[in-house]
Coordinates of C-alpha atoms and ligand atoms in Angstrom, one line a residue:
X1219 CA 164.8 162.1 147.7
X1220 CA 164.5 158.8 144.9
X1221 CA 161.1 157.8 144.2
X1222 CA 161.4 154.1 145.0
X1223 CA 160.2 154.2 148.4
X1224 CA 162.0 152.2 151.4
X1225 CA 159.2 149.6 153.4
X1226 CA 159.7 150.1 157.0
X1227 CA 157.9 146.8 159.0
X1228 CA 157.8 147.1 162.4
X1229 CA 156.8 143.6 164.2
X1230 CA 154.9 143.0 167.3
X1231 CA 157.2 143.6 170.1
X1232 CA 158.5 146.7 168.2
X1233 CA 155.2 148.6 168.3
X1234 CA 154.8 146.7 172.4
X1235 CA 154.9 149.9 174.4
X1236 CA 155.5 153.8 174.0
X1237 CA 159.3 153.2 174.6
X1238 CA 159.3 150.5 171.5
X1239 CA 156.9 153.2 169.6
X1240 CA 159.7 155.8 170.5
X1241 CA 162.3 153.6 168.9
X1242 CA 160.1 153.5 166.2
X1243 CA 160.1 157.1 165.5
X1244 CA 163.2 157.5 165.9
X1245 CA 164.4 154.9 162.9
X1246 CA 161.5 156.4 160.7
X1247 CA 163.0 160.2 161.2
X1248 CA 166.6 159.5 160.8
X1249 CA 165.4 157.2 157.3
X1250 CA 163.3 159.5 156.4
X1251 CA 166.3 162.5 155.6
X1252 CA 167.5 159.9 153.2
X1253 CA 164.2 158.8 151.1
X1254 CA 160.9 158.2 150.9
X1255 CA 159.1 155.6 153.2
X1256 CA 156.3 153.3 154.0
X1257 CA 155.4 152.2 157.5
X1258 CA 153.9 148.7 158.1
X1259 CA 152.8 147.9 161.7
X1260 CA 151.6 144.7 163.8
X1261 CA 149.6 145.0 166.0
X1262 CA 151.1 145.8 170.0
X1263 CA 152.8 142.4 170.5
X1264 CA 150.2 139.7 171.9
X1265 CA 147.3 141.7 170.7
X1266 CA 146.5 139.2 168.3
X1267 CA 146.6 136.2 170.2
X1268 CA 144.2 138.1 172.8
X1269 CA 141.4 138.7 169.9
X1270 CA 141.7 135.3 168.8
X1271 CA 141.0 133.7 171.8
X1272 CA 138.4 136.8 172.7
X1273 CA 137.0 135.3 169.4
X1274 CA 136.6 131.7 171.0
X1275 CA 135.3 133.5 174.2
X1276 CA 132.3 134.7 172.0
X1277 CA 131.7 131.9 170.4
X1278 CA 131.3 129.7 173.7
X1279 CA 128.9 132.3 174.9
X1280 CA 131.3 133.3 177.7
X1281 CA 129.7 137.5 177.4
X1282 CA 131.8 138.2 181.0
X1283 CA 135.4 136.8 179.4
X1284 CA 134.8 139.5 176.6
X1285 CA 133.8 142.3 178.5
X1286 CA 136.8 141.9 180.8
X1287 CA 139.1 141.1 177.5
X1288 CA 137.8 144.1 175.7
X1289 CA 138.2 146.4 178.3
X1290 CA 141.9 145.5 179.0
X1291 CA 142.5 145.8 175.3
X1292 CA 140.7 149.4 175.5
X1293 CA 143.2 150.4 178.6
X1294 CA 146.3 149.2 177.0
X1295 CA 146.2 151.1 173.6
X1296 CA 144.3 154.5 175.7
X1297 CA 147.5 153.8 177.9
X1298 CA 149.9 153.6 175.0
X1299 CA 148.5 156.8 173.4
X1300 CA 148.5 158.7 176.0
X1301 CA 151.9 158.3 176.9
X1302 CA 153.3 158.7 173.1
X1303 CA 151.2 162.1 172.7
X1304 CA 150.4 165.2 175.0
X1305 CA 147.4 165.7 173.5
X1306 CA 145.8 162.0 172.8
X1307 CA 142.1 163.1 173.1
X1308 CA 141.3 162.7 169.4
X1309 CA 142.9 159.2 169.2
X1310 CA 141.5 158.2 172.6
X1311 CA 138.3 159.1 170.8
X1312 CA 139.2 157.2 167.6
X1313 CA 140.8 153.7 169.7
X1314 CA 137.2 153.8 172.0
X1315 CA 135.0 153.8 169.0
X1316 CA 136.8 151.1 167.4
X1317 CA 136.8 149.0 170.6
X1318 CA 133.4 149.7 170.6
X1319 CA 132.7 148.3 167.3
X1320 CA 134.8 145.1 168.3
X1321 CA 132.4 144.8 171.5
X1322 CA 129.4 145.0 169.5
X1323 CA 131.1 142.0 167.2
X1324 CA 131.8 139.8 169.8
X1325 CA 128.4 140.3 171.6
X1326 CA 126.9 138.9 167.9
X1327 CA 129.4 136.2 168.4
X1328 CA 128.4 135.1 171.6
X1329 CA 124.7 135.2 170.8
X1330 CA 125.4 133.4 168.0
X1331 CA 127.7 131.1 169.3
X1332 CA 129.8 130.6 166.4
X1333 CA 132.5 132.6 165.2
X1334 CA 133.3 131.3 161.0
X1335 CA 136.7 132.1 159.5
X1336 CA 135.1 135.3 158.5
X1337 CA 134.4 136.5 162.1
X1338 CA 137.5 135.8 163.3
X1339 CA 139.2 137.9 160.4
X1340 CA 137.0 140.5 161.2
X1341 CA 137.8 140.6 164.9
X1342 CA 141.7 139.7 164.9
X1343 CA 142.0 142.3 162.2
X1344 CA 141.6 144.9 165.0
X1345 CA 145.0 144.6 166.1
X1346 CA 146.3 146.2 163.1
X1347 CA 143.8 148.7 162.3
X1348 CA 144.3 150.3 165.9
X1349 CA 148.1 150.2 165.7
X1350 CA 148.4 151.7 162.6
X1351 CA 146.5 155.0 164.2
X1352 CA 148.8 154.9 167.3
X1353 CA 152.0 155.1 165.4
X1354 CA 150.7 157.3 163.1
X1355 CA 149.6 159.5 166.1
X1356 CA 153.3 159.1 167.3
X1357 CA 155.1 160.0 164.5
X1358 CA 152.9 163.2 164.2
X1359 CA 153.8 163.8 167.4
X1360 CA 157.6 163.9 166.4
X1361 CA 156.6 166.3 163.8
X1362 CA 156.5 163.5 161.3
X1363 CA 154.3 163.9 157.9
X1364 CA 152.6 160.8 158.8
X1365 CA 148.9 159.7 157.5
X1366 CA 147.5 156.6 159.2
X1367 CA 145.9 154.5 156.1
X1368 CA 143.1 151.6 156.8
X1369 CA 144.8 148.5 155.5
X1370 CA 141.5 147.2 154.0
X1371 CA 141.8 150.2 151.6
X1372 CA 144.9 149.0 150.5
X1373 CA 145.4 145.1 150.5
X1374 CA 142.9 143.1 148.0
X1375 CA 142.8 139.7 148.5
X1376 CA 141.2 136.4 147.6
X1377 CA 138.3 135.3 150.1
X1378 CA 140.3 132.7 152.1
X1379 CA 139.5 133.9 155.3
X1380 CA 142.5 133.3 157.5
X1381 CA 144.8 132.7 155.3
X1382 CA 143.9 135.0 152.3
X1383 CA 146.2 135.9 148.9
X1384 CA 146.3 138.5 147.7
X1385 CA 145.5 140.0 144.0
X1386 CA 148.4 141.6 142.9
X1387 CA 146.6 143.9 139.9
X1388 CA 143.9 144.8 142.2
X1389 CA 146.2 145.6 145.0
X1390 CA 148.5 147.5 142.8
X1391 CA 145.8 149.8 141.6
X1392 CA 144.8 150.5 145.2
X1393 CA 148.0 151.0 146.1
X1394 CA 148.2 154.0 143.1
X1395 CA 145.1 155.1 144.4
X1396 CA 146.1 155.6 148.5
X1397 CA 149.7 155.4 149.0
X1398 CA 151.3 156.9 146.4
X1399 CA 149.3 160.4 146.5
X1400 CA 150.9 160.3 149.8
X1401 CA 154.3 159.8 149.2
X1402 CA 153.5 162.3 146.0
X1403 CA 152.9 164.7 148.9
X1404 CA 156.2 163.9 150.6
X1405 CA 153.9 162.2 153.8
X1406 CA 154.6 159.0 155.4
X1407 CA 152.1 156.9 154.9
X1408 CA 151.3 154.1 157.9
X1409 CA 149.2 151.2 157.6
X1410 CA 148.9 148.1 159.4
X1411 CA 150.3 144.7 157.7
X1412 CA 148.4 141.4 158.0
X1413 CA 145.1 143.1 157.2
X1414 CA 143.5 143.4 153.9
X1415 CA 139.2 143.2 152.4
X1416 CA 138.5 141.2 149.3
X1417 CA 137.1 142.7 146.4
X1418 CA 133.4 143.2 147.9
X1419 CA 135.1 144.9 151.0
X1420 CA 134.9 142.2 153.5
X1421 CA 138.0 142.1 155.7
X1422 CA 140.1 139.4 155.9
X1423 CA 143.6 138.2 157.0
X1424 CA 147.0 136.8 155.8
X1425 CA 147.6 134.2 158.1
X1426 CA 149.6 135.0 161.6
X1427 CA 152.5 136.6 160.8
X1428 CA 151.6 137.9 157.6
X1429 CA 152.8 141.5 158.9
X1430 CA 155.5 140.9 157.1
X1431 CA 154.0 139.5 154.0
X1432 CA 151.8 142.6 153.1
X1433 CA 155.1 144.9 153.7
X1434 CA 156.1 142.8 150.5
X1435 CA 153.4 142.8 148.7
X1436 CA 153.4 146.6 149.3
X1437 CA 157.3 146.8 148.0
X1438 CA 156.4 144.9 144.8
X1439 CA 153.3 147.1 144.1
X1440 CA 155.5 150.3 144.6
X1441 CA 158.8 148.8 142.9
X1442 CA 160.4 149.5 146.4
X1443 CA 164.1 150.1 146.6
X1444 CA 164.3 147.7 149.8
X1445 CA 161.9 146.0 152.3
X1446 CA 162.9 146.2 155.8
X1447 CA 161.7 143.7 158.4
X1448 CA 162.3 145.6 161.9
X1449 CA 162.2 142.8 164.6
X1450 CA 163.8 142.0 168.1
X1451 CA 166.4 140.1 166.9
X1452 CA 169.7 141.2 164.8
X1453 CA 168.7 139.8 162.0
X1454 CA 168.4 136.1 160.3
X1455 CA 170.4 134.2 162.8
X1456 CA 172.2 130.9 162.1
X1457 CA 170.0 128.7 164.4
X1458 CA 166.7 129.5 166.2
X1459 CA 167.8 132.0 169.0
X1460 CA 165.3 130.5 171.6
X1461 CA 166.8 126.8 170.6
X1462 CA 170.9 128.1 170.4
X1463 CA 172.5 130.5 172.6
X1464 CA 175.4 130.7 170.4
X1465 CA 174.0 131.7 167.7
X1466 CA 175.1 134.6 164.9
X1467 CA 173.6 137.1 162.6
X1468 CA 174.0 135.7 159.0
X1469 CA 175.0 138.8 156.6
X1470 CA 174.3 138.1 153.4
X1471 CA 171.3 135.2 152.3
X1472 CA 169.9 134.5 149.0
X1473 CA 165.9 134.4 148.1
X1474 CA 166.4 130.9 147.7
X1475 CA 167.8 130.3 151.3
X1476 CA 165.5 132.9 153.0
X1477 CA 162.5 131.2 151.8
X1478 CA 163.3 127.4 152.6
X1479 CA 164.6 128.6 156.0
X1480 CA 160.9 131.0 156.6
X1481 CA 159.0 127.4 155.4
X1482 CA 161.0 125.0 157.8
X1483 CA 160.3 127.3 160.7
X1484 CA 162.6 130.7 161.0
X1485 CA 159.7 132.6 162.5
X1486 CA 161.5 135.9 161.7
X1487 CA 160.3 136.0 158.1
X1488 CA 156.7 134.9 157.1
X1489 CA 157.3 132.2 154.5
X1490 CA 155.4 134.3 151.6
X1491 CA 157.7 137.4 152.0
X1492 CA 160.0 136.5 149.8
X1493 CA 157.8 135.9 146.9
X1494 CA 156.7 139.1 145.7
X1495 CA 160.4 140.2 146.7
X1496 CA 161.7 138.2 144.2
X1497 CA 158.6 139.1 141.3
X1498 CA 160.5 142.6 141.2
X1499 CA 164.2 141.4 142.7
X1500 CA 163.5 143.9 145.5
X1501 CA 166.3 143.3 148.4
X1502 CA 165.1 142.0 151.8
X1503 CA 166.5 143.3 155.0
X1504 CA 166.0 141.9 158.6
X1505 CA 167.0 144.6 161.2
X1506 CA 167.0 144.7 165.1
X1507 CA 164.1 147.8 165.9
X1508 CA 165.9 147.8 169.1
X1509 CA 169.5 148.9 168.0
X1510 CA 170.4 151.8 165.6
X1511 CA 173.6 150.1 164.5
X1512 CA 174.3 147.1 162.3
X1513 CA 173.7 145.7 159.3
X1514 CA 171.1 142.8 160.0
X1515 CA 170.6 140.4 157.1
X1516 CA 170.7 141.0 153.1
X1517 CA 168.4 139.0 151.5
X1518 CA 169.1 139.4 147.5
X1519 CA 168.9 137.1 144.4
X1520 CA 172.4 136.4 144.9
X1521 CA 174.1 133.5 146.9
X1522 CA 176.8 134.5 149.5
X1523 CA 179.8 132.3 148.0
X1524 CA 181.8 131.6 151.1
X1525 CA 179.8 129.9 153.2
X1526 CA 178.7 126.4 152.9
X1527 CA 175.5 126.3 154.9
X1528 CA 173.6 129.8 155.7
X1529 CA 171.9 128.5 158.8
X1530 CA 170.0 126.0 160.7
X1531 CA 165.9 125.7 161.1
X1532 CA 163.3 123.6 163.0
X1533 CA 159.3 123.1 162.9
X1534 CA 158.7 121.5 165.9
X1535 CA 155.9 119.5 167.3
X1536 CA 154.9 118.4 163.6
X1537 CA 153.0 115.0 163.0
X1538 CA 154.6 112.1 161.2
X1539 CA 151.8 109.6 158.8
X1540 CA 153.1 106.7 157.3
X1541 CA 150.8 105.3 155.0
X1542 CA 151.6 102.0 153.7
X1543 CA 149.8 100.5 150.5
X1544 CA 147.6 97.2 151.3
X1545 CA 148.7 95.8 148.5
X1546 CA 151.9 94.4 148.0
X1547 CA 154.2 97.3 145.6
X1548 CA 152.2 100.7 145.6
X1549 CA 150.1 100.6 143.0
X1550 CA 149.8 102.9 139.9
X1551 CA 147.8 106.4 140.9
X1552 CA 148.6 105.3 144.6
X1553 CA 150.0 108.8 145.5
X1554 CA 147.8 110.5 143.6
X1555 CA 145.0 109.1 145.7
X1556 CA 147.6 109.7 148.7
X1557 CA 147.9 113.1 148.1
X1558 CA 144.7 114.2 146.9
X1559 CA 143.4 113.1 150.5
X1560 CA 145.6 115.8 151.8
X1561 CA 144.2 117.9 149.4
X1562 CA 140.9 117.4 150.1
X1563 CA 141.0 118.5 154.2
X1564 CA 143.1 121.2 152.9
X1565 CA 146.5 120.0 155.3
X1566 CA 150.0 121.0 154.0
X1567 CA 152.7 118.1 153.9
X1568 CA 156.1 119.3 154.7
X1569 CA 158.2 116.5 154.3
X1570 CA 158.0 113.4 152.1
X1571 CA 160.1 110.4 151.8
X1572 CA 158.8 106.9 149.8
X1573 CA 160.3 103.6 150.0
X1574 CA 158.6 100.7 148.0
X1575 CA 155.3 99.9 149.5
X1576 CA 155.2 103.6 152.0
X1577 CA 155.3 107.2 151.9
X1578 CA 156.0 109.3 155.1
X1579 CA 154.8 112.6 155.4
X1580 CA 155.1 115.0 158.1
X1581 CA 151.9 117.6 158.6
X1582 CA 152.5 121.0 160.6
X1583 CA 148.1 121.4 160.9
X1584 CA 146.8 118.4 162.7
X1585 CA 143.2 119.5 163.3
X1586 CA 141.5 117.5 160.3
X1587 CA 144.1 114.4 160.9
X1588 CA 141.5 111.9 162.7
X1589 CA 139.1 112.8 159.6
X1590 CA 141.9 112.5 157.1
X1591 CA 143.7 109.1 158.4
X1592 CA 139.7 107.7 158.1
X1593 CA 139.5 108.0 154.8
X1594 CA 143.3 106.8 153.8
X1595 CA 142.4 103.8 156.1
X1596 CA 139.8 103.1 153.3
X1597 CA 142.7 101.8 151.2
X1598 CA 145.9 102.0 153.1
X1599 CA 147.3 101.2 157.1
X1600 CA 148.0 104.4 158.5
X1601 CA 150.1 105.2 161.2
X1602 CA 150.1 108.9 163.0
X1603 CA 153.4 109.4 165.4
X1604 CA 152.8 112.8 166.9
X1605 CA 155.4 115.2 168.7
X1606 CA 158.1 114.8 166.2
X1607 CA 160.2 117.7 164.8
X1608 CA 161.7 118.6 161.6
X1609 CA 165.2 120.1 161.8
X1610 CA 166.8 121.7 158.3
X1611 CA 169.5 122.7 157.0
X1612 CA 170.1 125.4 154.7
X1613 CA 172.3 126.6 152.4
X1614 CA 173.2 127.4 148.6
X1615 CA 176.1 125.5 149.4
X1616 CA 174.8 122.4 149.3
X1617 CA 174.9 122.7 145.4
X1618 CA 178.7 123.4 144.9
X1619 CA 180.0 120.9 147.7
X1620 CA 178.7 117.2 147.2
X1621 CA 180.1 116.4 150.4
X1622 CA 178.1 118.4 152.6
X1623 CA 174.7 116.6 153.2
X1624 CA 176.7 113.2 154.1
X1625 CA 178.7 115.2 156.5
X1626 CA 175.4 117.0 157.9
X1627 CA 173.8 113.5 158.0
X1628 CA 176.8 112.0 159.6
X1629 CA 177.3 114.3 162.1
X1630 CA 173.9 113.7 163.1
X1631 CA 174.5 109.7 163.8
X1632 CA 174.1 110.1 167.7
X1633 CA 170.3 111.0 166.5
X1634 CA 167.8 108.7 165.3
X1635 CA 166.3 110.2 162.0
X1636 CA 162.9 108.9 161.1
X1637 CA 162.9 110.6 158.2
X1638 CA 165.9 112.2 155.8
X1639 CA 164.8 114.4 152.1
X1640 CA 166.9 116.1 149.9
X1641 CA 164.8 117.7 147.4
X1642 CA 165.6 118.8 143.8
X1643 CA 166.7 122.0 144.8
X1644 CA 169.8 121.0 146.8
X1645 CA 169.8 123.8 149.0
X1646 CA 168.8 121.8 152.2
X1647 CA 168.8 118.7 153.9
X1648 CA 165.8 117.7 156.1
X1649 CA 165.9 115.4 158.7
X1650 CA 162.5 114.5 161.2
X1651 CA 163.6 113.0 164.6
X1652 CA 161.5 112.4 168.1
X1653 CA 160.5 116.1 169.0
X1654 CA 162.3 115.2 172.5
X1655 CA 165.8 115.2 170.7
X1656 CA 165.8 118.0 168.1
X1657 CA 166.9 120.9 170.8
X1658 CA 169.6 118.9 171.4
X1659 CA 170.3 118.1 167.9
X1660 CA 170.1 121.6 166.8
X1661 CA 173.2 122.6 169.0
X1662 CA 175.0 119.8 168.0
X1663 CA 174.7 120.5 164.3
X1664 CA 175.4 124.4 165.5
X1665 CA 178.4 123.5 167.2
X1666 CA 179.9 121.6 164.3
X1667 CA 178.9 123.9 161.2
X1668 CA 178.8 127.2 163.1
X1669 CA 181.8 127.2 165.1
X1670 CA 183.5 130.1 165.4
X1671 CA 180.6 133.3 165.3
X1672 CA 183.4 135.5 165.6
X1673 CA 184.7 134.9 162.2
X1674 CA 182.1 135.3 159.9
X1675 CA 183.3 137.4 157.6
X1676 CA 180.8 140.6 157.4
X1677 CA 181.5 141.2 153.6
X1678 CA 181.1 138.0 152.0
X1679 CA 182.1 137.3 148.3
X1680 CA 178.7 137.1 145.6
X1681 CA 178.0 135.2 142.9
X1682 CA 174.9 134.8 141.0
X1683 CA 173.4 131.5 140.7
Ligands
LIG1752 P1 157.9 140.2 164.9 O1 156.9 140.4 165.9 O2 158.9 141.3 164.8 O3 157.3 139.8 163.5 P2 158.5 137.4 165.3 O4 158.3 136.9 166.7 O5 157.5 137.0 164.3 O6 158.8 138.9 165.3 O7 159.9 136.8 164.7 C1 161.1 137.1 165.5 C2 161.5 135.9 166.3 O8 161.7 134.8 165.4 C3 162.7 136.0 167.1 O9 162.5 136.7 168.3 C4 163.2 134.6 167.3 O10 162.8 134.1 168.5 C5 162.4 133.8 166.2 N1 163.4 133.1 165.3 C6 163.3 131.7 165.0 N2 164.2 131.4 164.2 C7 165.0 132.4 163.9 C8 166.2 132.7 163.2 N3 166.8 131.7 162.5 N4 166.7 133.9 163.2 C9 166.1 134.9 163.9 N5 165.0 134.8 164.6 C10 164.4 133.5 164.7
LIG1753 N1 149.7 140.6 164.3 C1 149.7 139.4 163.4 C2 150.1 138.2 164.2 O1 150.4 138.3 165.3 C3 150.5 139.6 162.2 C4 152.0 139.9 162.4 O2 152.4 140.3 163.5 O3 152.8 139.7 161.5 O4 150.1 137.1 163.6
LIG1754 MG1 156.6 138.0 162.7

């Protein structure tokens, strides 16, 4: 067995139910002959969305909404372990205390009636911690080595509640100090993703969908030979599979690709996994938890060679500001002053384009935008279009063939684009269109560059960029 250990995340829907956590097992004993592993878990699929809004119960003082919520949460994990072990009286024990604990949380909530950043960290961070004890429980049940591992033990981060970084040295050190006497032990250890405490011990949380995030962040502090996103789908596909039924697994992707298509809205990747992937050049793989054949998706520093665009990506429902200078030509400091407004109510800007007197920008988080338009109305006209969508395209390709983006662009001429970007990197074109159309555009675009799924060769040729 190597000593770099293989990550092993499992998502939401593939931790759902006892037959998903059966699946689990299953990959995790037939991986675990080969070398040694780490298990990161979601939480059971929907559990976090059911916190949060138990959160926003509590904090509207609503004391019967929580009871009921809490209590469904308590039967669906007691159901879960009891059917993934004969003898689930321990872990019964363990889920009802910590359900317990969650109650007494939410009670504080609702007397309080306000539930901070902090709070709601505290309480969505439930998901994971009792996951992480059910598929530990499951695996043992197998026979498995495994040891269930509180993710605030593990994950040090920043104190950005809700959307917290983490720190890499301090992280690592933990990591030395409670996985890796573990996996010195030939155990498996199991901990839940999206969960971590700052340096003081308070919990807090990645950001939704930062399961797969920490599995990274894990893999770079352990040098990991590869980190393994398990999911319901086959892998990165070449459009959004809810958006294009003809869509295809891409094989091979580089960092580069992976990372522009997580950020314009390929929900199958957190947009920070890549990051600490690359810090160490560990290889990324996307694999369906539901099949035990097939290759999924490669993600490695390399750039497939053959093919011109990798695959397609939309954000949708996203807000378009134009914000047009009072004065005749924009001013000197005039996006500075733009953009430090942004700044200041803490909203991410996608997409930009400037002509000579406006800027455009497109914003994913609209709920400091009334607040924010105020104060750029103190020295500009603004003007906020809502329900627009970004649609991207993606691809390493874009560098080598000049051609491409006119042809994307071109192809798209049935469309009207409100906005179009290119940025320095070359390795997409971004267009922003009436959220009404972009469905439609998507399969057009699919249709032209994505033709013919079938022939997609599975062993594409590499270069290094
Ligand atoms: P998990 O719970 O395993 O983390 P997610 O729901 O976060 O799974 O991500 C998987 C989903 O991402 C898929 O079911 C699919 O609907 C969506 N998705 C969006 N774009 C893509 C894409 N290009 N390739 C694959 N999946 C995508
Ligand atoms: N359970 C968390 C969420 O639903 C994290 C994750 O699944 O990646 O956002
Ligand atoms: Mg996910």
């Amino acid at each position: 067995m190597g000593s770099a250990p293989v990550i092993m995340k499992f998502g939401g829907t593939s931790v759902g139910d006892a037959a998903a956590i059966d699946r689990l097992v299953r990959h995790v004993s037939a991986a675990r002959q080969r070398e040694a592993l780490v298990v990161v878990v979601s939480a059971l699929s929907k559990v976090t969305d059911r916190l949060l809004q138990l959160a926003s119960f509590a904090a509207a003082g609503d004391e019967g909404a929580i009871q009921a919520g809490a209590g469904e949460l308590l039967d669906r994990h007691t159901e879960v372990a009891r059917q993934i072990t004969p003898d689930a009286g321990k872990l019964t024990a363990e889920l009802t205390s910590e359900l317990g604990e969650l109650r007494n949380l939410l009670h504080a909530v609702a007397t309080l009636k306000d539930a901070s950043p902090r709070t709601r960290d505290a309480i969505a961070a439930f998901g994971e911690l009792l996951s992480s004890r059910i598929v530990a429980a499951a695996c043992q049940a197998s026979g498995l080595p495994a040891v269930s591992l509180d993710a605030r033990r593990v994950l040090v981060t920043n104190e950005t509640f809700g959307s917290a970084l983490p720190l890499m040295e301090e992280t690592a050190a933990s990591v030395d100090r409670t996985i890796r006497p573990i996996l010195a032990e030939s155990r498996i250890p199991i901990v839940g993703g999206f969960v971590g405490a700052t340096i003081s011990g308070v919990t807090t949380t990645l950001g939704r969908g930062g399961s797969d995030y920490s599995a990274a962040i894990f893999g770079a502090a352990l040098d990991a030979r590869e980190i393994q996103i398990w999911t319901d789908v086959d892998g990165m596909m070449t459009a959004d599979p809810r958006v294009v039924r003809a869509t295809h697994v891409v094989p091979r992707l580089s960092f580069d690709e992976a990372s522009e298509l997580a950020y314009f809205g390929a929900k199958v990747l957190h947009p920070s996994t890549i990051l600490p992937a690359v810090s160490k050049s560990i290889p990324v793989r996307i694999l369906n938890s539901h099949r035990f054949e097939g290759d999924g998706t490669l993600i490695t520093a390399e750039s497939p060679l053959n093919a011109p665009l990798a695959a397609l990506a939309c954000k949708r429902h996203v807000t378009v500001v134009d914000i047009t200078s009072t004065r005749m030509l924009m001013a000197h400091g005039f996006l500075r002053r733009v953009f430090e407004v942004f700044e200041r109510y803490r909203t991410p800007i996608d997409v930009v384009s400037t002509s000579e007197v406006s800027i455009s920008v497109t914003v994913d988080d609209d709920s400091r935008l009334r607040e924010l338009a105020d104060e750029l109305s103190t020295f500009a006209e603004v003007r906020v279009e809502p329900d627009m969508a970004i649609l991207c395209a993606v691809g390493d390709g874009l560098r080598r063939d000049p051609q491409l983006a006119s042809r994307i662009l071109g192809s798209l001429g049935q469309f009207p684009l409100r906005m179009v970007s290119q940025a320095a990197s070359r390795r997409n074109v971004t267009v922003v269109l009436q959220d009404t159309v972009a469905a439609a555009a998507m399969v057009h675009l699919h249709e032209i560059f994505f033709p013919h799924a079938a022939d997609v060769p599975e062993d594409v040729e590499r270069v290094a960029l």
